[in-house]
């Protein structure tokens, strides 16, 4: 049973000594400590006290109280049966009554030679009860509690501890899920485009979806006689586009006629299974295996416990379906939210290397995006500072007129030539790099050192949730592999 979470002496015990297993453990310690101090005071007073003086009275009071508390304290701390603890408290109470009686009787009814037999007898009875509680009851009744009761108590404590750990983990997961949901909802509103309604040359009303880079992403395809009808068509697109499946049709002639109704596509069952296993190093991993035996995805890293691997797997199944592709051609800016809740940006090459980052976090997504736009627009005006750090590595940083560091290399280079090549690469790639918005997670397609294409699923906090495990000869194969994972992972069973 955990100790009561209360202030006072028990709270001091927790702060200065440690968390007691029972409340009696803390109380017994303080009873013993007070008894030790009282006994020491009684001895000091007795040294200088006269036979019938007030000091002698105080010496007897402190000494008698000290003896009782010194004996009772350790017994109270022991995990005795409850009746033994109560008998100890009764013995202390009788001894306390005897001490009070002594205060009243001294010195007139107290003999210097023989004392007062009644007071001494009552005090002795109190000490005897404490001795019976601490020694004879455990011996006569088989110790503190039975082995079965002790085992049950330990099992109950262990179960309570496990429940507490699981409750804390669930609370942390719920908090993280709430933050993810809030960020996902924000991302749905942080569009990089706008709907526009206008009148064409034939005086018909139309709408189009216009990206901020100038491209027209979509349009209504037909004109409307009234603005209200164009707005209704626009609202229908906004309402139905999110979550709509993609149906691939080979030829335009095979498309269904406009106005022809259709049934929603049935949800296809998964043709793959998640396997959780222990590798040769004793770490737990997962992989997504197709029914044909091909490994579609794996965890990329090992986990200390099977529970951690399964939790990571749950994160993948929750994010893999809606995750977008990030194409780096040849580089692009990622804006993402780190584990501390701040928004950051980084410039990523298609080979997967991070070429630059902002070096600092921003309170809002908009501030991180503005920082990217400022860098892209002003790259020619800013000054690159190449320097050697304390570890002997060469780095660069981009400094504004107010001496503010706008960007840095994020990593060190072995030589000055290497870091200057990196600067040239950043100067060349920044102006044309698109800003790629990372929702909850996104697939990154990149070229590895062996010039094969791979994918990895990266959470917006920067963690890699899953990877392809193998390389592909061209990008189209990687795209097909991602689609297979997106199609099979959400509904796949878990084995292991």
mmCIF file of C-alpha atoms in Angstrom, residues 174-411:
data_model
loop_
_atom_site.group_PDB
_atom_site.id
_atom_site.type_symbol
_atom_site.label_atom_id
_atom_site.label_comp_id
_atom_site.label_asym_id
_atom_site.label_seq_id
_atom_site.Cartn_x
_atom_site.Cartn_y
_atom_site.Cartn_z
ATOM 1 C CA UNK A 174 -4.090 10.868 -25.479
ATOM 2 C CA UNK A 175 -2.278 14.183 -25.075
ATOM 3 C CA UNK A 176 -0.116 13.474 -28.120
ATOM 4 C CA UNK A 177 -3.130 12.334 -30.150
ATOM 5 C CA UNK A 178 -4.995 15.493 -29.169
ATOM 6 C CA UNK A 179 -2.044 17.629 -30.278
ATOM 7 C CA UNK A 180 -1.795 15.667 -33.549
ATOM 8 C CA UNK A 181 -5.511 16.100 -34.219
ATOM 9 C CA UNK A 182 -5.371 19.815 -33.485
ATOM 10 C CA UNK A 183 -2.384 20.240 -35.784
ATOM 11 C CA UNK A 184 -4.059 18.170 -38.505
ATOM 12 C CA UNK A 185 -7.180 20.334 -38.308
ATOM 13 C CA UNK A 186 -5.011 23.444 -38.527
ATOM 14 C CA UNK A 187 -3.223 22.031 -41.557
ATOM 15 C CA UNK A 188 -6.552 21.535 -43.329
ATOM 16 C CA UNK A 189 -7.146 25.261 -43.060
ATOM 17 C CA UNK A 190 -3.603 26.309 -43.966
ATOM 18 C CA UNK A 191 -4.196 26.115 -47.708
ATOM 19 C CA UNK A 192 -1.673 27.427 -50.224
ATOM 20 C CA UNK A 193 -4.435 28.247 -52.704
ATOM 21 C CA UNK A 194 -7.670 30.174 -52.977
ATOM 22 C CA UNK A 195 -10.990 29.724 -54.776
ATOM 23 C CA UNK A 196 -11.842 32.536 -57.209
ATOM 24 C CA UNK A 197 -15.209 33.252 -58.831
ATOM 25 C CA UNK A 198 -15.299 35.430 -61.950
ATOM 26 C CA UNK A 199 -17.248 36.267 -65.107
ATOM 27 C CA UNK A 200 -15.777 35.026 -68.363
ATOM 28 C CA UNK A 201 -15.911 36.701 -71.800
ATOM 29 C CA UNK A 202 -19.340 35.133 -72.448
ATOM 30 C CA UNK A 203 -20.684 36.707 -69.220
ATOM 31 C CA UNK A 204 -20.968 33.293 -67.566
ATOM 32 C CA UNK A 205 -19.876 32.737 -63.979
ATOM 33 C CA UNK A 206 -16.995 30.348 -63.325
ATOM 34 C CA UNK A 207 -14.746 29.286 -60.456
ATOM 35 C CA UNK A 208 -11.129 28.155 -60.252
ATOM 36 C CA UNK A 209 -8.699 27.057 -57.571
ATOM 37 C CA UNK A 210 -5.623 29.279 -57.834
ATOM 38 C CA UNK A 211 -2.317 28.338 -56.105
ATOM 39 C CA UNK A 212 -0.179 31.146 -54.734
ATOM 40 C CA UNK A 213 2.608 30.179 -57.164
ATOM 41 C CA UNK A 214 0.280 31.238 -60.003
ATOM 42 C CA UNK A 215 -0.830 27.799 -61.187
ATOM 43 C CA UNK A 216 -4.535 27.059 -61.642
ATOM 44 C CA UNK A 217 -5.032 23.761 -59.823
ATOM 45 C CA UNK A 218 -8.662 23.159 -60.799
ATOM 46 C CA UNK A 219 -11.671 24.867 -62.373
ATOM 47 C CA UNK A 220 -15.382 24.256 -62.714
ATOM 48 C CA UNK A 221 -15.115 23.122 -66.328
ATOM 49 C CA UNK A 222 -18.364 24.900 -67.254
ATOM 50 C CA UNK A 223 -19.996 28.290 -66.920
ATOM 51 C CA UNK A 224 -23.036 29.199 -64.810
ATOM 52 C CA UNK A 225 -25.680 31.756 -65.616
ATOM 53 C CA UNK A 226 -25.736 33.044 -62.052
ATOM 54 C CA UNK A 227 -22.998 33.684 -59.475
ATOM 55 C CA UNK A 228 -25.003 31.749 -56.905
ATOM 56 C CA UNK A 229 -24.832 28.547 -58.993
ATOM 57 C CA UNK A 230 -21.063 28.912 -59.456
ATOM 58 C CA UNK A 231 -20.672 29.297 -55.700
ATOM 59 C CA UNK A 232 -22.796 26.184 -55.138
ATOM 60 C CA UNK A 233 -20.532 24.192 -57.466
ATOM 61 C CA UNK A 234 -17.475 25.530 -55.667
ATOM 62 C CA UNK A 235 -18.885 24.573 -52.258
ATOM 63 C CA UNK A 236 -19.682 21.070 -53.513
ATOM 64 C CA UNK A 237 -16.023 20.616 -54.470
ATOM 65 C CA UNK A 238 -14.846 21.859 -51.071
ATOM 66 C CA UNK A 239 -17.245 19.530 -49.301
ATOM 67 C CA UNK A 240 -16.576 16.348 -51.297
ATOM 68 C CA UNK A 241 -12.947 16.531 -52.413
ATOM 69 C CA UNK A 242 -11.411 15.775 -49.017
ATOM 70 C CA UNK A 243 -11.195 12.015 -48.652
ATOM 71 C CA UNK A 244 -12.423 11.232 -52.171
ATOM 72 C CA UNK A 245 -10.711 8.119 -53.612
ATOM 73 C CA UNK A 246 -8.623 8.246 -56.803
ATOM 74 C CA UNK A 247 -9.963 6.093 -59.649
ATOM 75 C CA UNK A 248 -7.533 5.525 -62.510
ATOM 76 C CA UNK A 249 -9.103 5.243 -65.999
ATOM 77 C CA UNK A 250 -6.928 4.403 -68.990
ATOM 78 C CA UNK A 251 -8.743 6.431 -71.682
ATOM 79 C CA UNK A 252 -10.966 9.476 -71.620
ATOM 80 C CA UNK A 253 -13.601 7.586 -73.600
ATOM 81 C CA UNK A 254 -13.946 5.165 -70.698
ATOM 82 C CA UNK A 255 -14.903 7.889 -68.233
ATOM 83 C CA UNK A 256 -18.531 7.740 -67.015
ATOM 84 C CA UNK A 257 -20.875 10.293 -68.515
ATOM 85 C CA UNK A 258 -21.507 13.479 -66.572
ATOM 86 C CA UNK A 259 -24.595 13.074 -64.426
ATOM 87 C CA UNK A 260 -24.216 9.292 -64.320
ATOM 88 C CA UNK A 261 -24.438 8.052 -60.726
ATOM 89 C CA UNK A 262 -22.016 5.551 -59.259
ATOM 90 C CA UNK A 263 -21.610 3.511 -56.116
ATOM 91 C CA UNK A 264 -18.682 4.311 -53.818
ATOM 92 C CA UNK A 265 -15.754 1.976 -54.239
ATOM 93 C CA UNK A 266 -15.886 -0.961 -51.809
ATOM 94 C CA UNK A 267 -13.103 -1.056 -49.266
ATOM 95 C CA UNK A 268 -10.701 -3.784 -50.360
ATOM 96 C CA UNK A 269 -9.372 -6.109 -47.635
ATOM 97 C CA UNK A 270 -5.678 -5.928 -46.898
ATOM 98 C CA UNK A 271 -3.436 -8.426 -48.652
ATOM 99 C CA UNK A 272 -0.637 -8.027 -46.138
ATOM 100 C CA UNK A 273 0.134 -8.745 -42.504
ATOM 101 C CA UNK A 274 2.230 -6.919 -39.917
ATOM 102 C CA UNK A 275 4.773 -9.157 -38.202
ATOM 103 C CA UNK A 276 6.340 -8.159 -34.888
ATOM 104 C CA UNK A 277 9.525 -10.123 -34.166
ATOM 105 C CA UNK A 278 12.711 -10.132 -32.116
ATOM 106 C CA UNK A 279 15.941 -9.776 -34.083
ATOM 107 C CA UNK A 280 19.363 -11.346 -33.371
ATOM 108 C CA UNK A 281 20.354 -8.368 -31.198
ATOM 109 C CA UNK A 282 17.365 -8.868 -28.887
ATOM 110 C CA UNK A 283 15.488 -5.823 -30.212
ATOM 111 C CA UNK A 284 11.889 -5.871 -31.409
ATOM 112 C CA UNK A 285 11.000 -4.866 -34.968
ATOM 113 C CA UNK A 286 8.007 -4.941 -37.287
ATOM 114 C CA UNK A 287 7.574 -5.497 -41.018
ATOM 115 C CA UNK A 288 4.632 -5.477 -43.396
ATOM 116 C CA UNK A 289 4.621 -8.687 -45.452
ATOM 117 C CA UNK A 290 2.413 -9.139 -48.541
ATOM 118 C CA UNK A 291 0.586 -12.411 -49.063
ATOM 119 C CA UNK A 292 3.020 -13.117 -51.916
ATOM 120 C CA UNK A 293 5.947 -12.992 -49.459
ATOM 121 C CA UNK A 294 7.315 -9.563 -50.393
ATOM 122 C CA UNK A 295 8.259 -7.235 -47.551
ATOM 123 C CA UNK A 296 6.428 -3.979 -48.272
ATOM 124 C CA UNK A 297 7.795 -1.969 -45.342
ATOM 125 C CA UNK A 298 9.745 -2.324 -42.125
ATOM 126 C CA UNK A 299 10.373 -0.367 -38.954
ATOM 127 C CA UNK A 300 13.909 0.627 -39.939
ATOM 128 C CA UNK A 301 15.007 0.528 -36.288
ATOM 129 C CA UNK A 302 14.703 -1.771 -33.300
ATOM 130 C CA UNK A 303 12.828 -1.188 -30.045
ATOM 131 C CA UNK A 304 13.758 -2.257 -26.536
ATOM 132 C CA UNK A 305 10.358 -3.797 -25.780
ATOM 133 C CA UNK A 306 7.681 -5.475 -27.849
ATOM 134 C CA UNK A 307 5.168 -2.961 -26.499
ATOM 135 C CA UNK A 308 7.182 -0.070 -27.956
ATOM 136 C CA UNK A 309 7.339 -1.784 -31.348
ATOM 137 C CA UNK A 310 3.568 -2.313 -31.320
ATOM 138 C CA UNK A 311 2.983 1.333 -30.356
ATOM 139 C CA UNK A 312 5.199 2.441 -33.253
ATOM 140 C CA UNK A 313 3.194 0.165 -35.521
ATOM 141 C CA UNK A 314 -0.044 1.806 -34.379
ATOM 142 C CA UNK A 315 1.414 5.198 -35.296
ATOM 143 C CA UNK A 316 2.161 3.943 -38.807
ATOM 144 C CA UNK A 317 -1.319 2.526 -39.411
ATOM 145 C CA UNK A 318 -2.873 5.800 -38.224
ATOM 146 C CA UNK A 319 -0.799 8.029 -40.506
ATOM 147 C CA UNK A 320 0.068 5.981 -43.584
ATOM 148 C CA UNK A 321 -3.325 6.269 -45.317
ATOM 149 C CA UNK A 322 -3.624 10.067 -45.616
ATOM 150 C CA UNK A 323 0.138 10.675 -45.904
ATOM 151 C CA UNK A 324 1.163 12.572 -49.061
ATOM 152 C CA UNK A 325 4.235 12.161 -51.243
ATOM 153 C CA UNK A 326 7.073 14.633 -50.942
ATOM 154 C CA UNK A 327 8.943 14.986 -54.196
ATOM 155 C CA UNK A 328 12.380 16.596 -54.015
ATOM 156 C CA UNK A 329 13.296 17.719 -57.516
ATOM 157 C CA UNK A 330 16.078 18.282 -56.786
ATOM 158 C CA UNK A 331 15.359 19.824 -53.343
ATOM 159 C CA UNK A 332 12.463 21.176 -51.334
ATOM 160 C CA UNK A 333 11.664 22.923 -48.068
ATOM 161 C CA UNK A 334 9.897 20.946 -45.375
ATOM 162 C CA UNK A 335 8.002 22.767 -42.658
ATOM 163 C CA UNK A 336 7.212 20.595 -39.671
ATOM 164 C CA UNK A 337 6.498 20.648 -35.952
ATOM 165 C CA UNK A 338 9.190 19.338 -33.607
ATOM 166 C CA UNK A 339 8.748 17.364 -30.380
ATOM 167 C CA UNK A 340 8.788 20.589 -28.378
ATOM 168 C CA UNK A 341 5.759 21.920 -30.248
ATOM 169 C CA UNK A 342 7.666 24.536 -32.253
ATOM 170 C CA UNK A 343 7.529 24.877 -36.037
ATOM 171 C CA UNK A 344 10.741 24.492 -38.036
ATOM 172 C CA UNK A 345 11.945 24.267 -41.613
ATOM 173 C CA UNK A 346 14.691 22.341 -43.382
ATOM 174 C CA UNK A 347 15.942 22.145 -46.964
ATOM 175 C CA UNK A 348 16.084 18.485 -48.081
ATOM 176 C CA UNK A 349 17.825 17.140 -51.181
ATOM 177 C CA UNK A 350 16.317 14.308 -53.181
ATOM 178 C CA UNK A 351 19.098 12.021 -51.901
ATOM 179 C CA UNK A 352 17.645 12.471 -48.422
ATOM 180 C CA UNK A 353 20.375 14.779 -47.074
ATOM 181 C CA UNK A 354 19.349 17.868 -45.118
ATOM 182 C CA UNK A 355 21.143 20.763 -46.809
ATOM 183 C CA UNK A 356 20.071 23.540 -44.430
ATOM 184 C CA UNK A 357 17.776 24.294 -41.521
ATOM 185 C CA UNK A 358 16.480 27.360 -39.748
ATOM 186 C CA UNK A 359 18.347 26.650 -36.560
ATOM 187 C CA UNK A 360 15.493 27.927 -34.402
ATOM 188 C CA UNK A 361 11.851 27.115 -33.809
ATOM 189 C CA UNK A 362 8.828 29.313 -34.452
ATOM 190 C CA UNK A 363 5.682 29.659 -32.399
ATOM 191 C CA UNK A 364 3.359 29.249 -35.395
ATOM 192 C CA UNK A 365 3.289 27.437 -38.718
ATOM 193 C CA UNK A 366 2.831 30.747 -40.508
ATOM 194 C CA UNK A 367 6.051 32.157 -39.045
ATOM 195 C CA UNK A 368 8.022 29.139 -40.264
ATOM 196 C CA UNK A 369 6.556 29.528 -43.759
ATOM 197 C CA UNK A 370 7.353 33.246 -43.768
ATOM 198 C CA UNK A 371 10.940 32.460 -42.780
ATOM 199 C CA UNK A 372 11.209 30.140 -45.811
ATOM 200 C CA UNK A 373 9.743 32.786 -48.136
ATOM 201 C CA UNK A 374 12.132 35.426 -46.805
ATOM 202 C CA UNK A 375 15.086 33.113 -47.340
ATOM 203 C CA UNK A 376 13.979 32.244 -50.867
ATOM 204 C CA UNK A 377 13.364 35.869 -51.824
ATOM 205 C CA UNK A 378 16.500 37.315 -50.225
ATOM 206 C CA UNK A 379 19.110 34.607 -50.710
ATOM 207 C CA UNK A 380 21.165 36.912 -52.978
ATOM 208 C CA UNK A 381 21.198 39.701 -50.377
ATOM 209 C CA UNK A 382 22.344 37.593 -47.436
ATOM 210 C CA UNK A 383 25.918 36.815 -46.523
ATOM 211 C CA UNK A 384 27.255 33.286 -45.995
ATOM 212 C CA UNK A 385 29.684 32.982 -43.092
ATOM 213 C CA UNK A 386 31.993 29.956 -43.347
ATOM 214 C CA UNK A 387 33.787 29.056 -40.116
ATOM 215 C CA UNK A 388 35.473 26.256 -38.187
ATOM 216 C CA UNK A 389 33.736 25.063 -35.016
ATOM 217 C CA UNK A 390 35.331 23.912 -31.749
ATOM 218 C CA UNK A 391 35.410 20.291 -32.946
ATOM 219 C CA UNK A 392 37.431 21.193 -36.061
ATOM 220 C CA UNK A 393 34.488 20.762 -38.468
ATOM 221 C CA UNK A 394 33.696 23.369 -41.112
ATOM 222 C CA UNK A 395 30.225 24.907 -41.097
ATOM 223 C CA UNK A 396 28.288 27.743 -42.689
ATOM 224 C CA UNK A 397 25.611 30.103 -41.473
ATOM 225 C CA UNK A 398 23.562 32.704 -43.266
ATOM 226 C CA UNK A 399 23.555 36.071 -41.522
ATOM 227 C CA UNK A 400 21.120 38.950 -42.098
ATOM 228 C CA UNK A 401 21.942 42.666 -41.869
ATOM 229 C CA UNK A 402 20.884 42.763 -38.210
ATOM 230 C CA UNK A 403 23.330 39.907 -37.448
ATOM 231 C CA UNK A 404 20.430 37.465 -37.059
ATOM 232 C CA UNK A 405 21.280 33.898 -38.140
ATOM 233 C CA UNK A 406 18.706 33.054 -40.805
ATOM 234 C CA UNK A 407 19.919 29.532 -41.610
ATOM 235 C CA UNK A 408 22.821 27.185 -40.947
ATOM 236 C CA UNK A 409 24.368 24.016 -42.330
ATOM 237 C CA UNK A 410 23.010 21.872 -39.490
ATOM 238 C CA UNK A 411 26.078 19.614 -39.708
#
